[in-house]
Amino acid sequence: MPTLELVGVSSGYGGKPVLHDITFKAQESAIYVVLGPNGAGKTTLFRTIAGILEPYSGEVLFDGEDLTRSKEARNRINYLSHYNAIPEEMTVRGALDFYARIEGGNADEVLSLLSLGELEDKKVSDLSQGQKKRVSIAKVFLRERDLYLLDEPTSNLDPAVSKEIRDILLGLSKDRIVLYSSHNLYEARDVGTNLILVRDGEIGYFDKISNIKSKEYRVGIRTTTDISKMIDAKLGEGGYYVLSVSTPEEAGLALKKLVENGVLVTEMRQLDNPLQDLFEDNYDQHPAKTERRVVKPS
Amino acid sequence: MSSGQGTIIAKRSISLSKTYLVVGILMALLGVLISSLSGVTGNLSTTGIPVNATGARSLDLTTALPLVSVALQVFAAIIFSIPVLMLYVYDKNNGVLEYFLSLGMNQGDVYRQYLKAALILSSGLVGFEVIINVVAGLITGVSGLMLLEVSGLVVALALPVVSFDALIMMSFSSLQKQRVGSNQPLGMAIGVLMVMPAYIAPLAVPSLALAIDLLLAGVIVVLSLLMYLSSSRLISREKLLP
């Protein structure tokens, strides 16, 4: 299994650090969602891991090899910037052939993988933003690597294509490490198994998403029966009966009670995203902040 | 990046802007025309014209015109290579250079490919200039020695000047505080200034013009090498980011 390890990494631009003493160790094949507000240092983190920025201090190790110094180690990485990095004067096929000549791989395969066949003879400059993004993503899949760094890969993409990309990444993550940044908290929850929260250039949280504890769970229950007298739920947003509980188990007990009373429940879902608290301003009061679930390498 | 990438970058540059190529060719033809005029003036037995009221010194057009044309032909080569530098800025702003860095290249690797592309383009024009110079010179009766001198000087000056100019344009573009990279015309201005002695010498000090041109070529070769060797150390990778 590949291992990505950052030890005391500080990095930035023009001598001014953006990342401060970053330490974590990703040692299981999974999708690690990188979250953080604008300017938190997500892109700087990706650039530093990719070896584009040289850290001011600390080490970035991939399977024990220093990524800043070893070209071989860097050659095991695929990086998708949030800039498209596609020569716009070329056709889609020409651009993918251009990169295939530089880094290897087969343009035909990625044209097919991302359903770009219809666009292959079009100039990149004539494409929509979403189509350009697809071409940009296609170049990342030209060759298989061990570590994928994807900076907002699904921005500008329609839901269907976003899902295609997520499915490809889920497949890749079975035996590779994928770092994936997104501003879409629902997408992050759906696709990621682990969370790296970046705040003010520091790691605010590093652990499995399933370990995130919410202060409160709001559960929406859809049913044709008035259940407000059976459980402490009121009809609210989106036609759901909204139930507030402090643990997921309490929601399960409420559901059991409804079923025992013969109520037909057609839908039950968590209304809030556990990542929301982490991401928003109330982060400082969140249990994750005080627990500092950051895995320090031994 | 493989050795063929310089050629790909050169081709991409051509597709990015053809105007500079047209202007470069026209300027080269103008240079060849001026050089060939020396043959015409020689045939007309016009050995010189007075340059001051006393007539103490005269200008030998058969020598001066070909040497002035050298500077013009070198300038044409600079213009011919500009699309590569435009592409460099375009690739920088579009994230292509960042992607190259993520593939394991360093800033020196990136500079080398764009420099190679600039030299590929300008070599094409310089080759064209040499051929046209010889053909036009033979038709108009320019001496064989002068044809050899002009062709040799065009090659000796143009390629170092284009190298220096390409490197300095990339450096100015990368070092600009604001990241748009639009400072590259400064590099071109410096390149043109460096060729200035080659314009002036044949008119001001005709007897030393050849030596000045050769000295200039040597100095620019040394500067280009220093610039190339130091650019990776002086300019950090982050300067190639959009």
Coordinates of C-alpha atoms in Angstrom, one line a residue:
Chain A
M1 CA 0.0 0.0 0.0
P2 CA 1.4 3.4 -0.9
T3 CA 2.1 5.8 2.0
L4 CA 2.1 9.6 1.8
E5 CA 3.7 11.3 4.7
L6 CA 4.2 15.0 5.5
V7 CA 6.5 15.8 8.4
G8 CA 6.6 19.4 9.7
V9 CA 6.1 20.9 6.2
S10 CA 6.0 24.7 5.9
S11 CA 5.5 26.1 2.4
G12 CA 4.3 29.1 0.5
Y13 CA 5.2 31.8 -2.0
G14 CA 7.9 34.4 -2.1
G15 CA 9.3 33.3 1.3
K16 CA 5.9 33.9 3.0
P17 CA 4.6 30.6 4.5
V18 CA 1.0 29.6 3.7
L19 CA 1.3 26.2 5.2
H20 CA 2.6 25.9 8.8
D21 CA 4.1 22.8 10.2
I22 CA 1.9 20.3 8.4
T23 CA 2.1 16.8 9.6
F24 CA 0.0 13.8 8.6
K25 CA 0.4 10.3 7.3
A26 CA -2.0 8.8 4.7
Q27 CA -1.3 5.1 4.7
E28 CA -4.4 3.5 3.4
S29 CA -5.7 3.4 -0.2
A30 CA -8.7 5.7 0.0
I31 CA -10.1 9.0 -1.2
Y32 CA -8.9 11.8 1.2
V33 CA -11.2 14.8 0.8
V34 CA -9.3 18.0 1.4
L35 CA -11.7 20.7 2.7
G36 CA -11.1 24.2 3.7
P37 CA -12.4 27.8 3.0
N38 CA -10.9 29.9 0.2
G39 CA -7.3 30.9 1.0
A40 CA -6.9 28.1 3.6
G41 CA -3.9 26.6 1.8
K42 CA -5.5 23.7 -0.1
T43 CA -3.9 24.5 -3.5
T44 CA -0.6 25.2 -1.8
L45 CA -0.8 21.8 0.0
F46 CA -1.4 20.1 -3.4
R47 CA 1.4 22.0 -5.1
T48 CA 3.8 21.2 -2.3
I49 CA 3.0 17.5 -2.3
A50 CA 3.3 17.5 -6.2
G51 CA 6.8 18.9 -5.8
I52 CA 5.9 22.1 -7.6
L53 CA 6.7 24.2 -4.5
E54 CA 9.7 23.4 -2.5
P55 CA 8.9 23.4 1.2
Y56 CA 10.7 25.9 3.4
S57 CA 11.0 23.2 6.0
G58 CA 10.0 19.6 6.6
E59 CA 9.7 16.6 4.3
V60 CA 7.1 15.3 1.8
L61 CA 7.6 11.5 1.6
F62 CA 6.0 9.1 -0.7
D63 CA 6.8 5.5 0.2
G64 CA 9.8 7.0 2.0
E65 CA 11.1 8.9 -1.0
D66 CA 11.5 12.7 -0.8
L67 CA 9.1 14.1 -3.4
T68 CA 10.9 17.4 -3.6
R69 CA 14.2 15.8 -4.6
S70 CA 13.3 12.6 -6.4
K71 CA 12.1 12.9 -10.0
E72 CA 11.2 9.2 -9.9
A73 CA 8.9 9.7 -6.9
R74 CA 7.3 12.7 -8.6
N75 CA 6.7 10.6 -11.7
R76 CA 4.4 8.4 -9.6
I77 CA 2.0 11.4 -9.0
N78 CA -0.8 12.8 -11.1
Y79 CA -1.8 16.3 -10.4
L80 CA -4.9 18.1 -11.6
S81 CA -4.6 21.8 -11.0
H82 CA -7.8 23.9 -10.9
Y83 CA -6.3 25.6 -14.0
N84 CA -7.1 23.6 -17.0
A85 CA -3.6 23.4 -18.3
I86 CA -4.7 22.6 -21.8
P87 CA -3.2 24.3 -24.9
E88 CA -6.3 26.1 -26.2
E89 CA -5.1 26.5 -29.7
M90 CA -5.1 22.7 -30.2
T91 CA -7.9 20.3 -30.9
V92 CA -9.0 18.0 -28.1
R93 CA -7.1 15.1 -29.6
G94 CA -4.1 17.2 -30.4
A95 CA -3.9 18.4 -26.8
L96 CA -4.2 14.9 -25.4
D97 CA -1.6 13.6 -28.0
F98 CA 0.7 16.4 -26.9
Y99 CA 0.6 15.3 -23.3
A100 CA 0.7 11.6 -24.3
R101 CA 4.0 12.4 -26.0
I102 CA 5.4 14.0 -22.9
E103 CA 4.3 11.6 -20.2
G104 CA 3.2 8.5 -22.1
G105 CA -0.2 7.0 -22.4
N106 CA -2.9 6.6 -25.0
A107 CA -5.1 9.5 -26.1
D108 CA -7.7 7.1 -27.5
E109 CA -8.2 5.4 -24.2
V110 CA -8.9 8.6 -22.3
L111 CA -11.1 10.0 -25.1
S112 CA -13.2 7.0 -24.6
L113 CA -13.0 6.9 -20.8
L114 CA -14.4 10.5 -20.6
S115 CA -16.7 10.2 -23.5
L116 CA -14.9 12.9 -25.4
G117 CA -15.1 11.2 -28.8
E118 CA -17.6 13.7 -30.2
L119 CA -15.3 16.6 -29.2
E120 CA -12.0 15.2 -30.4
D121 CA -11.7 17.4 -33.5
K122 CA -12.9 20.6 -31.8
K123 CA -10.5 23.3 -30.8
V124 CA -10.1 23.5 -27.0
S125 CA -10.8 27.3 -27.2
D126 CA -14.3 26.5 -28.7
L127 CA -15.3 24.3 -25.8
S128 CA -17.5 25.2 -22.8
Q129 CA -15.8 25.5 -19.4
G130 CA -17.2 22.1 -18.4
Q131 CA -15.9 20.4 -21.6
K132 CA -12.5 22.0 -21.0
K133 CA -12.5 20.6 -17.5
R134 CA -13.3 17.1 -18.9
V135 CA -10.3 17.4 -21.3
S136 CA -8.2 18.5 -18.4
I137 CA -9.2 15.6 -16.3
A138 CA -8.7 13.2 -19.3
K139 CA -5.0 14.1 -19.4
V140 CA -4.6 13.1 -15.7
F141 CA -5.8 9.6 -16.7
L142 CA -3.3 9.2 -19.6
R143 CA -1.2 7.1 -17.4
E144 CA -1.9 5.2 -14.1
R145 CA -0.1 6.6 -11.1
D146 CA 0.1 5.7 -7.4
L147 CA -1.0 9.1 -6.0
Y148 CA -3.6 11.4 -7.5
L149 CA -3.8 15.0 -6.4
L150 CA -7.0 16.5 -7.7
D151 CA -7.7 20.1 -7.0
E152 CA -11.5 20.7 -7.4
P153 CA -11.9 18.1 -10.2
T154 CA -15.7 18.4 -10.5
S155 CA -16.0 22.2 -10.5
N156 CA -17.8 23.4 -13.7
L157 CA -19.0 19.8 -14.4
D158 CA -22.6 18.8 -14.7
P159 CA -24.0 16.3 -12.2
A160 CA -23.8 13.3 -14.6
V161 CA -20.2 13.9 -15.6
S162 CA -19.3 14.6 -11.9
K163 CA -20.7 11.3 -11.0
E164 CA -18.7 9.6 -13.8
I165 CA -15.5 11.2 -12.5
R166 CA -16.3 10.2 -8.9
D167 CA -17.0 6.6 -10.0
I168 CA -13.6 6.5 -11.8
L169 CA -11.9 7.9 -8.7
L170 CA -13.7 5.4 -6.4
G171 CA -12.3 2.6 -8.6
L172 CA -8.8 4.1 -8.5
S173 CA -8.9 4.5 -4.7
K174 CA -9.0 0.8 -4.1
D175 CA -5.3 0.5 -4.4
R176 CA -4.1 4.1 -4.6
I177 CA -4.2 7.3 -2.6
V178 CA -6.4 10.0 -4.0
L179 CA -6.4 13.5 -2.5
Y180 CA -9.5 15.4 -3.7
S181 CA -10.5 18.9 -2.8
S182 CA -14.0 20.2 -3.1
H183 CA -16.2 23.0 -1.9
N184 CA -19.3 20.7 -2.2
L185 CA -19.7 19.2 1.2
Y186 CA -22.3 16.7 0.1
E187 CA -20.0 15.5 -2.7
A188 CA -17.2 15.3 -0.2
R189 CA -19.2 13.2 2.1
D190 CA -20.4 10.9 -0.7
V191 CA -17.0 10.3 -2.3
G192 CA -14.5 10.6 0.6
T193 CA -13.7 8.1 3.3
N194 CA -11.1 10.3 5.0
L195 CA -11.0 14.0 5.7
I196 CA -8.2 16.5 5.7
L197 CA -9.4 19.8 6.9
V198 CA -7.1 22.8 6.2
R199 CA -7.6 26.0 8.1
D200 CA -5.3 29.0 8.1
G201 CA -2.5 26.8 6.7
E202 CA -2.8 24.2 9.3
I203 CA -4.4 20.8 9.5
G204 CA -7.5 21.2 11.6
Y205 CA -8.7 17.6 11.2
F206 CA -7.3 14.4 9.8
D207 CA -9.4 11.2 10.3
K208 CA -12.1 9.1 8.8
I209 CA -15.3 11.0 7.9
S210 CA -17.3 8.4 9.7
N211 CA -15.6 9.4 13.0
I212 CA -16.8 13.0 12.8
K213 CA -19.2 13.6 15.6
S214 CA -22.0 16.2 15.1
K215 CA -23.3 18.3 17.9
E216 CA -26.8 17.6 16.7
Y217 CA -28.5 15.4 14.1
R218 CA -31.5 16.7 12.3
V219 CA -33.4 13.9 10.6
G220 CA -36.1 14.4 7.9
I221 CA -38.9 11.8 7.8
R222 CA -41.3 11.7 4.9
T223 CA -44.6 10.0 5.6
T224 CA -48.3 10.6 4.8
T225 CA -49.3 10.2 8.5
D226 CA -49.1 13.0 11.0
I227 CA -46.4 11.7 13.3
S228 CA -46.0 14.9 15.4
K229 CA -48.0 13.4 18.2
M230 CA -46.0 10.1 18.2
I231 CA -42.5 11.5 18.3
D232 CA -41.0 15.0 18.8
A233 CA -41.0 16.0 15.1
K234 CA -42.5 18.9 13.4
L235 CA -43.5 19.4 9.8
G236 CA -40.8 21.6 8.3
E237 CA -38.4 22.1 5.3
G238 CA -39.1 20.2 2.1
G239 CA -42.2 18.6 3.5
Y240 CA -40.2 16.5 6.0
Y241 CA -41.1 15.9 9.6
V242 CA -37.9 17.2 11.2
L243 CA -36.6 15.4 14.3
S244 CA -33.6 16.7 16.3
V245 CA -31.6 14.1 18.1
S246 CA -28.1 14.0 19.7
T247 CA -27.0 10.6 18.3
P248 CA -27.9 8.5 15.2
E249 CA -29.1 5.8 17.6
E250 CA -31.9 8.0 18.8
A251 CA -33.1 8.5 15.2
G252 CA -33.2 4.7 14.9
L253 CA -35.3 4.4 18.0
A254 CA -37.7 7.0 16.7
L255 CA -38.0 5.1 13.4
K256 CA -38.7 1.9 15.4
K257 CA -41.4 3.6 17.3
L258 CA -43.1 4.8 14.1
V259 CA -43.0 1.4 12.5
E260 CA -44.4 -0.2 15.7
N261 CA -47.3 2.3 15.4
G262 CA -48.0 1.1 11.8
V263 CA -46.7 4.3 10.1
L264 CA -45.4 3.9 6.6
V265 CA -42.2 5.8 6.3
T266 CA -41.3 6.5 2.7
E267 CA -38.0 8.3 3.3
M268 CA -35.6 9.2 6.1
R269 CA -32.5 11.2 5.7
Q270 CA -30.0 13.3 7.6
L271 CA -30.7 16.9 6.8
D272 CA -27.4 18.4 7.9
N273 CA -24.0 17.4 6.7
P274 CA -21.6 16.5 9.5
L275 CA -18.9 18.3 7.5
Q276 CA -20.8 21.6 7.7
D277 CA -19.9 22.4 11.2
L278 CA -16.2 21.7 10.5
F279 CA -16.3 23.9 7.5
E280 CA -18.1 26.8 8.8
D281 CA -17.4 29.4 11.4
N282 CA -18.6 27.3 14.3
Y283 CA -15.5 25.1 13.7
D284 CA -13.9 26.6 16.8
Q285 CA -16.6 25.1 18.9
H286 CA -16.7 21.7 17.1
P287 CA -15.5 18.6 19.0
A288 CA -13.0 18.0 16.2
K289 CA -11.2 21.2 17.0
T290 CA -10.6 20.3 20.6
E291 CA -9.8 16.7 19.9
R292 CA -7.3 17.7 17.2
R293 CA -7.6 14.3 15.5
V294 CA -4.4 14.7 13.6
V295 CA -2.4 11.5 13.0
K296 CA 1.2 12.2 13.8
P297 CA 3.6 9.9 12.2
S298 CA 5.5 7.8 14.8
Chain B
M1 CA 10.1 16.3 -21.8
S2 CA 11.6 14.6 -24.9
S3 CA 13.8 16.3 -27.4
G4 CA 10.9 16.5 -29.8
Q5 CA 9.0 18.8 -27.5
G6 CA 11.0 21.8 -28.7
T7 CA 9.7 21.2 -32.2
I8 CA 6.1 20.8 -30.8
I9 CA 6.4 24.1 -29.0
A10 CA 7.7 25.7 -32.1
K11 CA 4.7 24.4 -34.1
R12 CA 2.3 25.6 -31.4
S13 CA 3.9 29.0 -31.5
I14 CA 3.4 29.3 -35.2
S15 CA -0.3 28.4 -34.8
L16 CA -0.6 31.0 -32.0
S17 CA 0.5 34.0 -34.1
K18 CA 1.6 34.2 -37.7
T19 CA 1.8 38.0 -37.8
Y20 CA 5.3 38.1 -36.2
L21 CA 6.5 35.5 -38.7
V22 CA 5.2 37.6 -41.7
V23 CA 6.9 40.7 -40.2
G24 CA 10.1 38.8 -39.6
I25 CA 10.2 37.5 -43.2
L26 CA 9.5 41.0 -44.6
M27 CA 12.2 42.4 -42.4
A28 CA 14.6 39.7 -43.5
L29 CA 13.8 40.5 -47.2
L30 CA 14.4 44.2 -46.5
G31 CA 17.8 43.3 -45.0
V32 CA 18.7 41.1 -48.0
L33 CA 17.6 44.0 -50.3
I34 CA 19.9 46.5 -48.5
S35 CA 22.8 44.0 -48.6
S36 CA 22.2 43.5 -52.4
L37 CA 22.2 47.2 -53.0
S38 CA 25.9 47.2 -52.3
G39 CA 26.4 45.1 -55.5
V40 CA 24.3 47.5 -57.4
T41 CA 26.2 50.6 -56.1
G42 CA 29.5 48.8 -56.9
N43 CA 28.4 48.1 -60.4
L44 CA 27.5 51.8 -60.8
S45 CA 31.1 52.6 -59.6
T46 CA 29.7 54.7 -56.7
T47 CA 32.5 54.0 -54.3
G48 CA 31.5 56.4 -51.7
I49 CA 29.5 59.4 -50.6
P50 CA 30.7 62.3 -48.5
V51 CA 29.4 62.2 -44.9
N52 CA 30.4 65.6 -43.8
A53 CA 30.9 69.0 -45.3
T54 CA 34.6 68.7 -45.6
G55 CA 34.4 65.5 -47.4
A56 CA 37.3 64.3 -45.4
R57 CA 35.7 60.9 -44.8
S58 CA 33.6 59.0 -47.1
L59 CA 31.3 56.1 -46.6
D60 CA 32.0 52.9 -48.6
L61 CA 28.5 51.7 -49.4
T62 CA 29.7 48.4 -50.8
T63 CA 31.0 47.6 -47.3
A64 CA 28.6 49.5 -45.1
L65 CA 25.3 48.4 -46.6
P66 CA 25.9 44.6 -46.2
L67 CA 27.0 45.2 -42.6
V68 CA 24.0 47.3 -41.7
S69 CA 21.8 44.6 -43.3
V70 CA 23.3 42.1 -40.8
A71 CA 21.8 44.0 -37.9
L72 CA 18.4 44.1 -39.7
Q73 CA 18.5 40.4 -40.4
V74 CA 19.4 39.7 -36.8
F75 CA 16.4 41.8 -35.7
A76 CA 14.2 39.8 -38.1
A77 CA 15.3 36.6 -36.3
I78 CA 14.4 38.1 -32.9
I79 CA 10.9 39.0 -34.3
F80 CA 10.6 35.6 -35.7
S81 CA 11.1 34.0 -32.3
I82 CA 8.6 36.2 -30.4
P83 CA 5.6 33.8 -30.8
V84 CA 7.5 31.3 -28.7
L85 CA 7.8 33.8 -25.9
M86 CA 4.2 34.7 -26.2
L87 CA 3.4 31.0 -25.9
Y88 CA 5.6 30.8 -22.8
V89 CA 3.5 33.5 -21.1
Y90 CA 0.3 31.9 -22.4
D91 CA 1.3 28.5 -21.0
K92 CA 2.3 30.0 -17.7
N93 CA -1.0 31.7 -17.3
N94 CA -3.0 28.7 -18.5
G95 CA -1.3 26.3 -16.0
V96 CA 0.6 24.3 -18.6
L97 CA 4.0 25.2 -17.1
E98 CA 2.7 24.2 -13.7
Y99 CA 1.6 20.9 -15.2
F100 CA 5.1 20.4 -16.6
L101 CA 6.6 21.0 -13.2
S102 CA 4.2 18.4 -11.7
L103 CA 5.6 15.9 -14.2
G104 CA 9.0 16.1 -12.5
M105 CA 10.6 18.8 -14.6
N106 CA 12.4 21.7 -13.0
Q107 CA 12.4 25.3 -14.2
G108 CA 15.7 24.7 -16.1
D109 CA 14.0 21.8 -18.1
V110 CA 11.1 24.1 -19.0
Y111 CA 13.3 27.0 -20.0
R112 CA 15.4 24.7 -22.2
Q113 CA 12.4 23.5 -24.2
Y114 CA 11.1 27.0 -25.0
L115 CA 14.7 28.2 -25.8
K116 CA 15.0 25.3 -28.1
A117 CA 11.8 26.2 -29.8
A118 CA 12.9 29.8 -30.2
L119 CA 16.1 28.6 -31.8
I120 CA 14.3 26.2 -34.1
L121 CA 12.1 29.0 -35.4
S122 CA 14.9 31.6 -35.8
S123 CA 17.3 29.0 -37.3
G124 CA 14.7 28.5 -40.0
L125 CA 14.7 32.2 -40.8
V126 CA 18.4 32.5 -40.6
G127 CA 18.8 29.7 -43.1
F128 CA 16.4 31.4 -45.4
E129 CA 18.3 34.7 -45.0
V130 CA 21.6 33.0 -45.9
I131 CA 20.2 31.4 -49.0
I132 CA 18.4 34.5 -50.2
N133 CA 21.5 36.6 -49.4
V134 CA 23.7 34.4 -51.6
V135 CA 21.1 34.2 -54.5
A136 CA 20.4 38.0 -54.4
G137 CA 24.1 38.8 -54.0
L138 CA 25.1 36.6 -57.0
I139 CA 22.5 38.3 -59.1
T140 CA 23.4 41.8 -58.1
G141 CA 27.2 41.2 -58.2
V142 CA 28.1 41.4 -54.5
S143 CA 31.6 40.0 -53.9
G144 CA 31.9 36.4 -52.7
L145 CA 33.9 37.4 -49.7
M146 CA 31.3 39.9 -48.7
L147 CA 28.5 37.3 -49.1
L148 CA 30.5 34.9 -46.9
E149 CA 31.0 37.7 -44.3
V150 CA 27.4 38.7 -44.2
S151 CA 26.1 35.1 -44.0
G152 CA 28.6 34.2 -41.3
L153 CA 27.8 37.3 -39.3
V154 CA 24.1 36.8 -39.5
V155 CA 24.5 33.2 -38.2
A156 CA 27.1 34.2 -35.5
L157 CA 25.0 37.1 -34.2
A158 CA 21.4 36.0 -34.7
L159 CA 21.5 32.7 -32.8
P160 CA 23.2 34.1 -29.6
V161 CA 21.0 37.2 -29.7
V162 CA 17.8 35.1 -30.0
S163 CA 19.1 32.8 -27.2
F164 CA 19.8 35.8 -24.9
D165 CA 16.6 37.5 -25.8
A166 CA 14.5 34.3 -25.2
L167 CA 16.1 33.8 -21.8
I168 CA 15.8 37.4 -20.7
M169 CA 12.2 37.6 -22.0
M170 CA 11.2 34.4 -20.0
S171 CA 13.1 35.8 -17.0
F172 CA 11.3 39.2 -17.1
S173 CA 8.0 37.4 -17.6
S174 CA 8.6 35.1 -14.7
L175 CA 10.1 37.6 -12.3
Q176 CA 7.3 40.1 -12.7
K177 CA 5.6 40.8 -9.4
Q178 CA 2.2 40.7 -10.9
R179 CA 1.7 37.2 -12.3
V180 CA 0.4 38.1 -15.7
G181 CA 3.9 37.8 -17.2
S182 CA 3.4 40.8 -19.5
N183 CA 6.9 42.2 -18.9
Q184 CA 8.5 40.2 -21.7
P185 CA 8.6 43.2 -24.2
L186 CA 11.3 44.6 -21.8
G187 CA 13.4 41.6 -22.8
M188 CA 12.9 42.3 -26.5
A189 CA 13.9 46.0 -25.9
I190 CA 17.1 44.9 -24.3
G191 CA 17.8 42.4 -27.2
V192 CA 17.3 45.2 -29.7
L193 CA 19.6 47.5 -27.7
M194 CA 22.2 44.8 -27.7
V195 CA 22.2 44.7 -31.5
M196 CA 22.4 48.5 -31.8
P197 CA 26.2 48.6 -32.2
A198 CA 25.9 46.4 -35.2
Y199 CA 23.6 49.0 -36.8
I200 CA 25.9 52.0 -35.9
A201 CA 29.4 50.5 -36.4
P202 CA 29.3 50.2 -40.2
L203 CA 28.3 53.9 -40.4
A204 CA 30.4 55.3 -37.6
V205 CA 33.5 53.2 -37.7
P206 CA 33.4 51.2 -40.9
S207 CA 36.9 49.8 -40.5
L208 CA 36.1 48.3 -37.2
A209 CA 32.5 47.2 -38.0
L210 CA 33.4 43.5 -38.6
A211 CA 35.5 43.3 -35.4
I212 CA 32.7 45.0 -33.4
D213 CA 30.1 42.5 -34.8
L214 CA 32.3 39.5 -33.9
L215 CA 33.1 40.9 -30.5
L216 CA 29.3 41.5 -29.9
A217 CA 28.6 37.9 -30.9
G218 CA 31.2 36.6 -28.4
V219 CA 29.9 38.8 -25.6
I220 CA 26.3 37.7 -26.2
V221 CA 27.3 34.1 -26.4
V222 CA 28.9 34.4 -22.9
L223 CA 25.9 36.4 -21.5
S224 CA 23.5 33.8 -22.9
L225 CA 25.4 30.9 -21.3
L226 CA 25.6 32.7 -18.0
M227 CA 21.9 33.5 -18.2
Y228 CA 21.0 29.9 -19.0
L229 CA 23.2 28.4 -16.3
S230 CA 22.0 30.8 -13.6
S231 CA 18.3 31.0 -14.5
S232 CA 17.4 27.8 -12.7
R233 CA 19.0 29.1 -9.5
L234 CA 17.9 32.7 -9.7
I235 CA 14.3 31.9 -10.6
S236 CA 12.3 29.6 -8.4
R237 CA 9.7 27.1 -9.5
E238 CA 6.9 29.2 -8.1
K239 CA 7.6 31.9 -10.7
L240 CA 6.3 29.5 -13.4
L241 CA 2.9 29.2 -11.7
P242 CA -0.2 31.0 -13.0

